[in-house]
Every structure is written in structure tokens, then in C-alpha cells.
Short mmCIF file of C-alpha atoms in Angstrom, two decimals:
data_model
loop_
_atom_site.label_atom_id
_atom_site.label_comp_id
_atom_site.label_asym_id
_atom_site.label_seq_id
_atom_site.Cartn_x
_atom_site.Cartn_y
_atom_site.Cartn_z
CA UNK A 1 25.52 -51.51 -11.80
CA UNK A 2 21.84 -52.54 -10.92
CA UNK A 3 19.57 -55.24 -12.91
CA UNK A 4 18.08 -51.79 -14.22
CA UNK A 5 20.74 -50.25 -15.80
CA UNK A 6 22.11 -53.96 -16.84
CA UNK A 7 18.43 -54.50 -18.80
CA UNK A 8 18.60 -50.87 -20.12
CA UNK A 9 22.20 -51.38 -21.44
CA UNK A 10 20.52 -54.88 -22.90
CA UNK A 11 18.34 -53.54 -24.70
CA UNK A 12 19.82 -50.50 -26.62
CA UNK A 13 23.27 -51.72 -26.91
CA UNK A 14 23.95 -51.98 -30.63
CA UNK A 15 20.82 -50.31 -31.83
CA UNK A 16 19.96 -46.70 -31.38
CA UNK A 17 21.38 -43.00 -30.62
CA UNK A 18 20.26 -42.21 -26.87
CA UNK A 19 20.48 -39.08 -25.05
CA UNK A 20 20.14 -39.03 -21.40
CA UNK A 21 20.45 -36.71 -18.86
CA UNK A 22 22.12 -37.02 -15.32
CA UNK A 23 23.39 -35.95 -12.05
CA UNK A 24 25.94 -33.17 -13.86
CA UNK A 25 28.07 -33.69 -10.16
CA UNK A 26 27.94 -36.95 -10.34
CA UNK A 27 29.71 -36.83 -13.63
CA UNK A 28 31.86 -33.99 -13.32
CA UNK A 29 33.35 -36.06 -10.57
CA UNK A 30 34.94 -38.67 -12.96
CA UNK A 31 36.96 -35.49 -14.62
CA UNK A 32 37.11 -32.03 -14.08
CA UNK A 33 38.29 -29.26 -15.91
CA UNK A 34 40.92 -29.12 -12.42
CA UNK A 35 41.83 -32.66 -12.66
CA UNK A 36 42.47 -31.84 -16.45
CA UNK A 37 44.05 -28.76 -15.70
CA UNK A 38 46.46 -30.72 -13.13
CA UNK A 39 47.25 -33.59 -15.67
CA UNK A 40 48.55 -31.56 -18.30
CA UNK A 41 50.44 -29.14 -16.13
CA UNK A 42 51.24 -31.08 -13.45
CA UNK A 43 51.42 -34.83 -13.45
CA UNK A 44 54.66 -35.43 -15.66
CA UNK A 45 52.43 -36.97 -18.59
CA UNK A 46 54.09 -38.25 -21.51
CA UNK A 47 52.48 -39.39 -24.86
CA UNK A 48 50.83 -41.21 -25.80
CA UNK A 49 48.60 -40.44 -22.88
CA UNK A 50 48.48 -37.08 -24.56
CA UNK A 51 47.70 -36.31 -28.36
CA UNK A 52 47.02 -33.02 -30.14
CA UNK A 53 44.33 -32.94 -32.50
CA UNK A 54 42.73 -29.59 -35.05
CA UNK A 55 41.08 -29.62 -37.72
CA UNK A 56 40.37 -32.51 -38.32
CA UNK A 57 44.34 -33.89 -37.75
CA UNK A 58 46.62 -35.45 -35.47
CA UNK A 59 49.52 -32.92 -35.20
CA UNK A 60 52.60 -34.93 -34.99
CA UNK A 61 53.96 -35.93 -31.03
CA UNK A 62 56.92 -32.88 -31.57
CA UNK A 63 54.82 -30.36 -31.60
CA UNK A 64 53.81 -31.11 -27.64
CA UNK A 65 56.65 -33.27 -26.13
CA UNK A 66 59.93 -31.81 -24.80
CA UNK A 67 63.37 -33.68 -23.45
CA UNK A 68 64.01 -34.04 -20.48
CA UNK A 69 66.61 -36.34 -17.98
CA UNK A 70 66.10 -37.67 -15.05
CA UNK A 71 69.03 -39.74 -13.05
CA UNK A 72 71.10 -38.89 -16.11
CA UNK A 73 68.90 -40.61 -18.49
CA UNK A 74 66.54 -39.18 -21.14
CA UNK A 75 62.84 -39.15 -20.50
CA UNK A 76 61.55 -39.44 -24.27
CA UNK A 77 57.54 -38.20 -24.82
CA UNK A 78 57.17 -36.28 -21.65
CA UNK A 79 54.25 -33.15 -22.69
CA UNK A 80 55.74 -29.43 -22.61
CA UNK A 81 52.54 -28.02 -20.82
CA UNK A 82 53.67 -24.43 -22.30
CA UNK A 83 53.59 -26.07 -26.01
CA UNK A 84 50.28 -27.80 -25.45
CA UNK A 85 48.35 -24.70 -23.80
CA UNK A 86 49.97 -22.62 -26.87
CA UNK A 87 48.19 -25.05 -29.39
CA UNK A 88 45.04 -25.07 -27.36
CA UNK A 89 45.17 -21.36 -27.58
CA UNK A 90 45.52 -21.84 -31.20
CA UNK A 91 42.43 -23.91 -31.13
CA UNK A 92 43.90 -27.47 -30.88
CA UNK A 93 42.30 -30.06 -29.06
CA UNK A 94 43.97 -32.15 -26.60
CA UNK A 95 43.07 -35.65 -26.17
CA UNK A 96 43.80 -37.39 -22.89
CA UNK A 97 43.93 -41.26 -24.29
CA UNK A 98 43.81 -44.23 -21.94
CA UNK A 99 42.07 -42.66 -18.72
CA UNK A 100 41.47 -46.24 -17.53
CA UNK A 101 44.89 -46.99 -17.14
CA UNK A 102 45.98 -43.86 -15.14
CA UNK A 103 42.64 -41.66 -13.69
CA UNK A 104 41.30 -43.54 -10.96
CA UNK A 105 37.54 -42.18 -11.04
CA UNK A 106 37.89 -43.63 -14.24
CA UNK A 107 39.56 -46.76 -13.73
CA UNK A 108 36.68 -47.64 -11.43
CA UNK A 109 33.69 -47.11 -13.53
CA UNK A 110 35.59 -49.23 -16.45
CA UNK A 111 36.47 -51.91 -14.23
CA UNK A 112 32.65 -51.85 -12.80
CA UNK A 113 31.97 -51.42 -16.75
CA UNK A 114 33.47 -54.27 -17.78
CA UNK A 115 32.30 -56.77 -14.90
CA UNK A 116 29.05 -56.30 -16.13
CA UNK A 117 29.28 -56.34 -20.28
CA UNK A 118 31.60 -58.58 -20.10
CA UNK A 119 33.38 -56.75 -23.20
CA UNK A 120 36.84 -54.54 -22.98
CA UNK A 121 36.37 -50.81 -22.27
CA UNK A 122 38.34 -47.85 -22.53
CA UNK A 123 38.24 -44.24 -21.10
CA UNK A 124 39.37 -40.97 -23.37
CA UNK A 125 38.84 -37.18 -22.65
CA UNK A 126 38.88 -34.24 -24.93
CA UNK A 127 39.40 -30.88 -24.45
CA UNK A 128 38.57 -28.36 -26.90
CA UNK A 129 38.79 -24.25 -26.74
CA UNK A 130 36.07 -22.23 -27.92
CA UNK A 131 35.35 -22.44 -31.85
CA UNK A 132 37.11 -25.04 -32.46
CA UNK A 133 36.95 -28.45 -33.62
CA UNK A 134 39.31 -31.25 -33.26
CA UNK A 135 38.03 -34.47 -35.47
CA UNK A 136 35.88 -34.39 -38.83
CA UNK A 137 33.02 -36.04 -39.54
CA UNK A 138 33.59 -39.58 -39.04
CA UNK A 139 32.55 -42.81 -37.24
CA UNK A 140 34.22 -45.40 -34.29
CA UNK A 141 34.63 -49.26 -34.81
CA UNK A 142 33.15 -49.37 -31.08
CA UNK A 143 30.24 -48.27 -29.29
CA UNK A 144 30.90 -45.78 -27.35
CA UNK A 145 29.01 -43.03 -24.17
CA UNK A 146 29.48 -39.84 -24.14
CA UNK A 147 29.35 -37.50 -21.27
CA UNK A 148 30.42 -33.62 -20.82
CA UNK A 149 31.59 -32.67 -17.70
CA UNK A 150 32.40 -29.07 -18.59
CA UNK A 151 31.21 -26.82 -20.68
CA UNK A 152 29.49 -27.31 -24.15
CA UNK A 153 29.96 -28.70 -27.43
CA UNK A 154 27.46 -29.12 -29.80
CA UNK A 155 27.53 -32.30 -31.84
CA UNK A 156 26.09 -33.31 -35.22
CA UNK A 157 25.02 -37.23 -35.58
CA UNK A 158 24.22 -38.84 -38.46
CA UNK A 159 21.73 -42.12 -37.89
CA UNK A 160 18.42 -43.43 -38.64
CA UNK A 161 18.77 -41.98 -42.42
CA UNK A 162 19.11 -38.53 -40.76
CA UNK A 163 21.02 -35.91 -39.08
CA UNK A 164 20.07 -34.32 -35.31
CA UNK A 165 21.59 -31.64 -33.81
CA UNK A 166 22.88 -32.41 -30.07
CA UNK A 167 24.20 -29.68 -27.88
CA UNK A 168 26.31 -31.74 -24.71
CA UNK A 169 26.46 -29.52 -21.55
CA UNK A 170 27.23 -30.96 -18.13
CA UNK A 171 24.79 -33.72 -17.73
CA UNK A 172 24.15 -34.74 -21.09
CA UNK A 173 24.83 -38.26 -22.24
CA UNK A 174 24.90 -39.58 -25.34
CA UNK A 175 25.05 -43.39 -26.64
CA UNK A 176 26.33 -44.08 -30.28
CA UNK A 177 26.19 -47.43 -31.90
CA UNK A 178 29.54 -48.60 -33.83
CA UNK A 179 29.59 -47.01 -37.24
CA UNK A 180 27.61 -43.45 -35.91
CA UNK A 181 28.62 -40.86 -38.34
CA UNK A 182 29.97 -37.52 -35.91
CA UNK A 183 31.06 -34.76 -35.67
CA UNK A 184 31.84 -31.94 -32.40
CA UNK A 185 32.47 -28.31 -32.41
CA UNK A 186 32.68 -25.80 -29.27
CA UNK A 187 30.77 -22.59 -29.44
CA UNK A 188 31.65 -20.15 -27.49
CA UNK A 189 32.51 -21.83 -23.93
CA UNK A 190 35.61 -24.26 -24.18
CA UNK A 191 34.49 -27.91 -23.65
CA UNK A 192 35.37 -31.03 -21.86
CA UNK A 193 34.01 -34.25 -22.51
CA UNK A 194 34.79 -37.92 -21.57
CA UNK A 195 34.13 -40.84 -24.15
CA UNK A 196 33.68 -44.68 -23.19
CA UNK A 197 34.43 -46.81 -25.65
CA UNK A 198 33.14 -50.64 -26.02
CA UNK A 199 35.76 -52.80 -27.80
CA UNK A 200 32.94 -55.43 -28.62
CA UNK A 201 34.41 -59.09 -28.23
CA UNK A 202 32.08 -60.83 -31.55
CA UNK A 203 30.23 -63.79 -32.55
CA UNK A 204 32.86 -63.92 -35.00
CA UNK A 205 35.96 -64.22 -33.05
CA UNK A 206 34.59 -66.17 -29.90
CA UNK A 207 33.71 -69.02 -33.02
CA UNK A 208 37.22 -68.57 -34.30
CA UNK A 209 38.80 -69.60 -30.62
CA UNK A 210 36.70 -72.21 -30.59
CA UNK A 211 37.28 -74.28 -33.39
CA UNK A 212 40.93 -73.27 -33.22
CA UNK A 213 41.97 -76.31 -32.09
CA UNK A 214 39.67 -78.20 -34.40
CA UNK A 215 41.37 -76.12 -37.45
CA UNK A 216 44.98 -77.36 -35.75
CA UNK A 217 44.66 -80.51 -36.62
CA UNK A 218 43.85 -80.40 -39.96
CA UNK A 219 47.30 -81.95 -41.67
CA UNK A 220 49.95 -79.56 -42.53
CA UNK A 221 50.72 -81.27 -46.08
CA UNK A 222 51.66 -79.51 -48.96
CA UNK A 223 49.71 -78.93 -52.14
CA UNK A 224 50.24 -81.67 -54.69
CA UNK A 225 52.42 -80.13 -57.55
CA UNK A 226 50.56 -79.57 -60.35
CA UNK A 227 47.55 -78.40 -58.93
CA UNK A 228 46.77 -75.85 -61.31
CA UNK A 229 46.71 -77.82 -64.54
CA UNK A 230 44.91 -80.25 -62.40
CA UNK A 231 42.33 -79.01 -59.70
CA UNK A 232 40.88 -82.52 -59.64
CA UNK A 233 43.01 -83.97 -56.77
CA UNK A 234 43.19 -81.53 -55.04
CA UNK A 235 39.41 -80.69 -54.91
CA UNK A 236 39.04 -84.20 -53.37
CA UNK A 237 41.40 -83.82 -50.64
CA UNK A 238 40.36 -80.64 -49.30
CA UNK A 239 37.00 -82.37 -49.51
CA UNK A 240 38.13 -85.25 -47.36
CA UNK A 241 39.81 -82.53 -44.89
CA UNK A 242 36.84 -80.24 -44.78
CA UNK A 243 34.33 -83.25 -44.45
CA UNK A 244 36.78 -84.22 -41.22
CA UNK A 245 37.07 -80.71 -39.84
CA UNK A 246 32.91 -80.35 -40.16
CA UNK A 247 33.12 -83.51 -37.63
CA UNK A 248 35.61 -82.09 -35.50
CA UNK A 249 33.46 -79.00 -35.11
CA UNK A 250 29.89 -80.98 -34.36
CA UNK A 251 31.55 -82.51 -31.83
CA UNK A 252 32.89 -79.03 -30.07
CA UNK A 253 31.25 -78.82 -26.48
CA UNK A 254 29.02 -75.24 -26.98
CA UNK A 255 29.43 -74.88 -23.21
CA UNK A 256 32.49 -75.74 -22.94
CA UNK A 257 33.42 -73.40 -25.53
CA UNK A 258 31.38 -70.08 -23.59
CA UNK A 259 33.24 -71.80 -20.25
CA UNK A 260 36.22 -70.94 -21.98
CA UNK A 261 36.02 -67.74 -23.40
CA UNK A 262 34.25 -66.32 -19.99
CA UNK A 263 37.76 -67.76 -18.21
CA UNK A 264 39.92 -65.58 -21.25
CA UNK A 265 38.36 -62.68 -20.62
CA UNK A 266 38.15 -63.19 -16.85
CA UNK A 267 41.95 -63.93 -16.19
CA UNK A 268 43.27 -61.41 -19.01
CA UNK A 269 42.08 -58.09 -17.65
CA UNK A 270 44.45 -55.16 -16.58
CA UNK A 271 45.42 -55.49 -12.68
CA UNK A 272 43.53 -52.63 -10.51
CA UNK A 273 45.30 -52.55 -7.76
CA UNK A 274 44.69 -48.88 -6.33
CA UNK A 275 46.09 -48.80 -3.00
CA UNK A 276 47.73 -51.82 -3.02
CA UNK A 277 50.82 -50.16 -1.08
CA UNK A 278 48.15 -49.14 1.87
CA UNK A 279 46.69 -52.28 2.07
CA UNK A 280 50.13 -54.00 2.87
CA UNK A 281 51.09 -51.29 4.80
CA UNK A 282 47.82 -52.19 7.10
CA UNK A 283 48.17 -56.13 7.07
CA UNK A 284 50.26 -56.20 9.98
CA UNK A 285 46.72 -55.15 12.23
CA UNK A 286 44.20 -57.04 10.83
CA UNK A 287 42.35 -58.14 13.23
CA UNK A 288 38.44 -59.94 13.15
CA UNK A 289 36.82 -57.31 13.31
CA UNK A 290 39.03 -54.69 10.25
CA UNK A 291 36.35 -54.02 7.31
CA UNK A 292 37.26 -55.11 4.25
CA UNK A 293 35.75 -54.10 0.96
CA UNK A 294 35.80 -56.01 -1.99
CA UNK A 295 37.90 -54.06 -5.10
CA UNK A 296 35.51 -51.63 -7.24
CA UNK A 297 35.32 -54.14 -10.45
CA UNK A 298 37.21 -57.17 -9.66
CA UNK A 299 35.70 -60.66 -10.06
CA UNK A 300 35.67 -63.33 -8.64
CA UNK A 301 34.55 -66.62 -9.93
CA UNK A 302 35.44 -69.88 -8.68
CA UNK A 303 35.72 -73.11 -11.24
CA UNK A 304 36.57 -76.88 -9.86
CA UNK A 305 40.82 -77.15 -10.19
CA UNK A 306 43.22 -78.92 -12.08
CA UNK A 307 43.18 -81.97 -9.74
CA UNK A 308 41.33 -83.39 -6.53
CA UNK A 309 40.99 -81.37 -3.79
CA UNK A 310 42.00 -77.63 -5.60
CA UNK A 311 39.46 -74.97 -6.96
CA UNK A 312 40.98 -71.94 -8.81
CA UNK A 313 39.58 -68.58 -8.22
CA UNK A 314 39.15 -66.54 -11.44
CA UNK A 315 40.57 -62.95 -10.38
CA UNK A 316 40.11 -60.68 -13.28
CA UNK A 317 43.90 -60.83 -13.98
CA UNK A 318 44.96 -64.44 -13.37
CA UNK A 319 43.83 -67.22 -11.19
CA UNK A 320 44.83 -68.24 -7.74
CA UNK A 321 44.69 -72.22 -6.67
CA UNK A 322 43.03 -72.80 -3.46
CA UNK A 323 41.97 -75.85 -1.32
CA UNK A 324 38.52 -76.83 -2.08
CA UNK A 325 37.75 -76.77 1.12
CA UNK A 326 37.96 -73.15 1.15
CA UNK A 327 35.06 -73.09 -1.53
CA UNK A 328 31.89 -71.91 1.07
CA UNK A 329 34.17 -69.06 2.36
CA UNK A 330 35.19 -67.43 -0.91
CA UNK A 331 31.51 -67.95 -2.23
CA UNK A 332 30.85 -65.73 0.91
CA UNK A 333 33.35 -63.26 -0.20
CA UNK A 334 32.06 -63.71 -3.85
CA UNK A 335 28.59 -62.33 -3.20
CA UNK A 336 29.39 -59.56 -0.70
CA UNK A 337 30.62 -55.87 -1.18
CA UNK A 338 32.26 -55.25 2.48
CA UNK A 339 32.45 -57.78 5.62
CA UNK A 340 34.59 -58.30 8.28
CA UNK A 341 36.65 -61.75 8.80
CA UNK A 342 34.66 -62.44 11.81
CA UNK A 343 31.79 -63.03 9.08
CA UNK A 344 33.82 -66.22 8.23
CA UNK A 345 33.60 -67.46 11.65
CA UNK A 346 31.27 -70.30 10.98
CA UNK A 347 33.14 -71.33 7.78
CA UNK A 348 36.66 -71.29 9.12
CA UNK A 349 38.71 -70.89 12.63
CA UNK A 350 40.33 -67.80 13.61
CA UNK A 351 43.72 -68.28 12.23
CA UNK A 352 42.39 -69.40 8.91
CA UNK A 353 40.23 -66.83 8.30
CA UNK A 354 42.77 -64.09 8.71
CA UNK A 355 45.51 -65.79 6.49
CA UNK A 356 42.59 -65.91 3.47
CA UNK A 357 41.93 -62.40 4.06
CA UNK A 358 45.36 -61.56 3.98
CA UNK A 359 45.98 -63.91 0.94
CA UNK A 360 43.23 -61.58 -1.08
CA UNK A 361 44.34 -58.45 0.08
CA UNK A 362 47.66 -59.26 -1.37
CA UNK A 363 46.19 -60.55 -4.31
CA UNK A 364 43.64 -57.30 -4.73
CA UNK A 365 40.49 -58.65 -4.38
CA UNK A 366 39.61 -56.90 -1.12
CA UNK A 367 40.92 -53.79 0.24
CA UNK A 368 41.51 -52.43 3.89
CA UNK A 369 38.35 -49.98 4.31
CA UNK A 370 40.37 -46.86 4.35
#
């Protein structure tokens, strides 16, 4: 994402309904009415990738799943394609939940997503028949972006003390704030649109995890008995405790605090490893010159480590301990998209280099340019 679209996000994030208009290829290319075509009918998907959704309710998992075995064991929530086309024929829509886990257009643009909020994302698609629609008027908990990618749907949003009428075609983006009153219905073209949805880490929770510890140490003694005929004692000890616990938390380290919660969320992301299998596969010729590319989304932060001479690398899903004398050669690798290991030459000798690239292919932070 560039400092542009960073700013942009900045400033409307949390505030406004925003339409935009786009490249319709460019977003057809995250999901097509093929690749949803091929998902349902194809791909073995079981719920609940897969839900069923018509006016206005969630028709319950039997009415799409079927049994199945496979090595004589039963499969359990794997999606009849002939019972899920018959209830889109009906006028059902289907909901493809959790693209980010499974899609890998969209896998990308959440990890690249969530690099640069720095909040939790998540990837659904729904598909919806002409004259139909699948949810009632009602609002997310989360932000979220919507694009269409095929088809239309026209959509009714209620903000700003009003209602607009939006019709999404290929293109067409929309941005609601958490709480956006909405509602979609297809006309007469069937409809396919992808929603991204912000799971907003808060002000409220990050202060929670940091005086957590503070809050821990507050004695664990019971309540005197008696407490309700007499409040008296009682009042004074939980003033005692609270007067403690307000010292406790003047003395919490602000920075210390944002240090920590940027590690959380930095070491507790899904692992991306998209063609992880390849990249082994290719390890054994690596040489100084092989491109690598650094994986779509995946961070990599370096903090001083638990004891002299170690640094620990902050990978997105866990941390790796390194010599700190590897620290100018993974900044290197920090700030650049693709290089080679001859890049490292002046850093580190040849054998060196190539173990550390091998080391973070293995671990997924670069990738064998196919």
C-alpha cells in the first residue's frame, strides 16, 4: 500500500460512507464469478466456509451439506453443490466466509491489509441470484469495504441522518463505518460481491492488557463477612486497594505498553505460507545469484533479544532468535521487496549469506521468485 492510500485510509477510517470507483479487472481478479463457480462445485468445500442465507435468514447447515467418507471415515460438513445451486435457484444467497484463510488473491491483499492498519481483517463473498436478497436491514460491529466483482446489486445505506441509494457494479467500492445501517438486493443480473471486514483492535482493550498485570496484583482476599449490614470496612479497603492500583498504573511505561501490544499483534497473525512446498523443493539450488522475494504481507521487525548477543525477529506469526550480529543483514532484508543473496555480500561471507536465506525461506519470509 503507498503513503497515499495509507493517509486516505487515515483519514476516513471511522467516519464517513465512501464510494469509489476502480480498475473493475483489477478487482474482478481477487474473485470471479469462475473462481466462485469452481469453489462451490469443485473444491470439496465444507462449512462453515459455506453458509446459505434468504430472506433475511441463515438456513440451517442441512439444507447444503451432504455425507460423505473418505479412507473409511466420515467427512462431516462437506457442501452438496446440487443442494446449494437448487437454493440459489430458489433465490438463496450463498456466502463464502473466511476467504483469507483459503483464496489466495485474497489472502494476499489481507495480509498486505493488515501490515499496514495494523488491525485483524477478514475476507467474505456473497453471491446472490437475481431478485433476491439474502440479509435485512442491519449493521456490522466492524468496518468494512465493499467491492462487486460481478454483476449488480443495488444497496440501501442508512448514515448521516439519511438514506442513499447505491447501485454496486464491477468497479464500485464502497466504505461503511461500524454501525452503517444496510441493506442489498439484486435486480435483475445475479450479483457477486466481496466484503473486507476490519475487526478494530480499541483504545479500550489495548488499556485493559496493559494494566493487566497491574490489576493482578491487587490481593485476592475475600470480602469481610458482614459487609452488607456494614459497608463501612469494606469501603475503606477497596479504597486502600484502588488508591494502590492508581499507583501501579502511573507508573505503567506508555511505550512500553504500545511496544507490547505492536509485538501481540505482530507474532499472533495466521501463517501465509503459499508455496511453502516449492520453496523447499528449490532450496537445494540456491545459489548467489536466485531472486528472492519477500512474502506478500509478512513483517518483519527486529527488537534487541532476551540476552547479550541475540535479537529476535518479529515474523507475523512468531519470532525467530538470531545472532545480533546478523542485525545489518536482516535490516537489509527488512526494507526490500526482492534481492538476491549476493546483495548481502558486504554484510556477510558466502556461506553465511546462503544459510540466512535459506533459514527465511523455511521460515516464510522470502520466497523463491517463481
Amino acid at each position: 500500500m503507498t503513503g497515499d492510500a495509507r493517509t486516505f485510509l487515515t483519514r476516513v477510517w471511522a467516519s464517513h460512507v465512501l464510494i469509489h470507483h476502480a480498475d473493475p479487472e483489477r478487482l474482478t481478479a481477487f474473485l470471479s464469478i469462475e473462481d466462485a463457480d469452481r469453489l462451490l462445485t469443485e473444491s470439496g468445500i465444507r462449512t462453515p466456509a459455506i453458509r446459505v442465507a434468504k430472506d433475511g435468514s441463515v438456513l440451517p447447515e442441512a439444507a447444503v451439506v451432504q455425507h460423505a467418507t473418505m479412507a473409511g471415515r466420515l467427512v462431516t460438513g462437506l457442501v452438496d453443490a446440487r443442494k446449494a445451486l437448487s437454493l440459489y435457484d430458489d433465490g438463496a444467497t450463498i456466502v463464502f466466509q473466511g476467504l483469507h484463510r483459503y483464496w489466495p488473491p485474497l489472502t494476499s491483499l489481507i495480509a498486505r491489509l493488515e501490515t499496514e492498519l495494523g488491525h485483524p481483517c477478514q475476507a467474505n463473498a456473497y453471491l446472490t441470484p437475481p431478485g433476491a436478497q439474502g440479509f435485512a436491514l442491519h449493521a456490522d460491529s466492524h468496518d468494512v469495504f465493499v467491492f462487486q466483482t460481478s454483476g449488480t446489486k443495488r444497496w440501501e445505506i442508512h448514515a448521516d441522518g439519511g438514506a442513499q441509494d447505491v447501485l454496486l457494479e464491477p468497479g464500485v467500492c464502497v466504505y461503511l463505518p461500524t454501525g452503517t445501517k444496510h441493506a442489498a438486493r439484486t435486480e435483475e443480473s445475479a450479483s457477486l460481491h466481496v466484503t473486507i471486514g476490519i475487526n478494530q483492535l480499541t483504545m479500550r482493550a489495548l488499556v485493559r492488557r496493559a494494566i493487566a498485570e497491574a490489576v493482578a496484583a491487587v490481593s485476592d482476599d475475600h470480602l469481610p463477612a458482614g459487609f452488607l449490614d456494614d459497608p463501612e470496612a469494606l469501603t475503606a479497603a477497596l479504597a486502600t486497594r484502588l488508591a494502590e492500583l492508581a499507583g501501579r498504573v502511573a507508573d505503567i511505561d506508555a511505550s512500553a505498553a504500545v511496544r507490547a501490544e505492536q509485538d501481540r499483534v505482530l507474532t499472533s497473525r495466521p501463517s501465509r505460507l503459499s508455496g511453502g512446498l516449492l520453496d523447499r523443493v528449490g532450496l537445494a539450488r540456491l545459489t548467489d545469484v536466485t531472486e528472492l522475494v519477500r512474502r506478500p504481507g509478512s513483517p518483519c521487525v527486529l527488537r534487541e533479544g532476551p540476552g547479550d548477543g541475540r535479537l529476535t525477529v518479529l515474523l507475523g506469526d512468531r519470532t525467530l532468535e538470531a545472532p545480533a550480529w546478523l542485525r545489518p543483514a536482516l535490516e537489509v532484508l527488512a526494507r526490500r521487496e526482492t534481492l538476491v543473496p549476493a546483495d548481502l555480500a558486504d554484510l556477510l561471507d558466502a556461506q553465511s549469506r546462503l544459510v540466512l536465506c535459506r533459514r527465511l525461506i523455511r521460515e516464510g519470509l522470502l520466497r523463491i521468485s517463481p
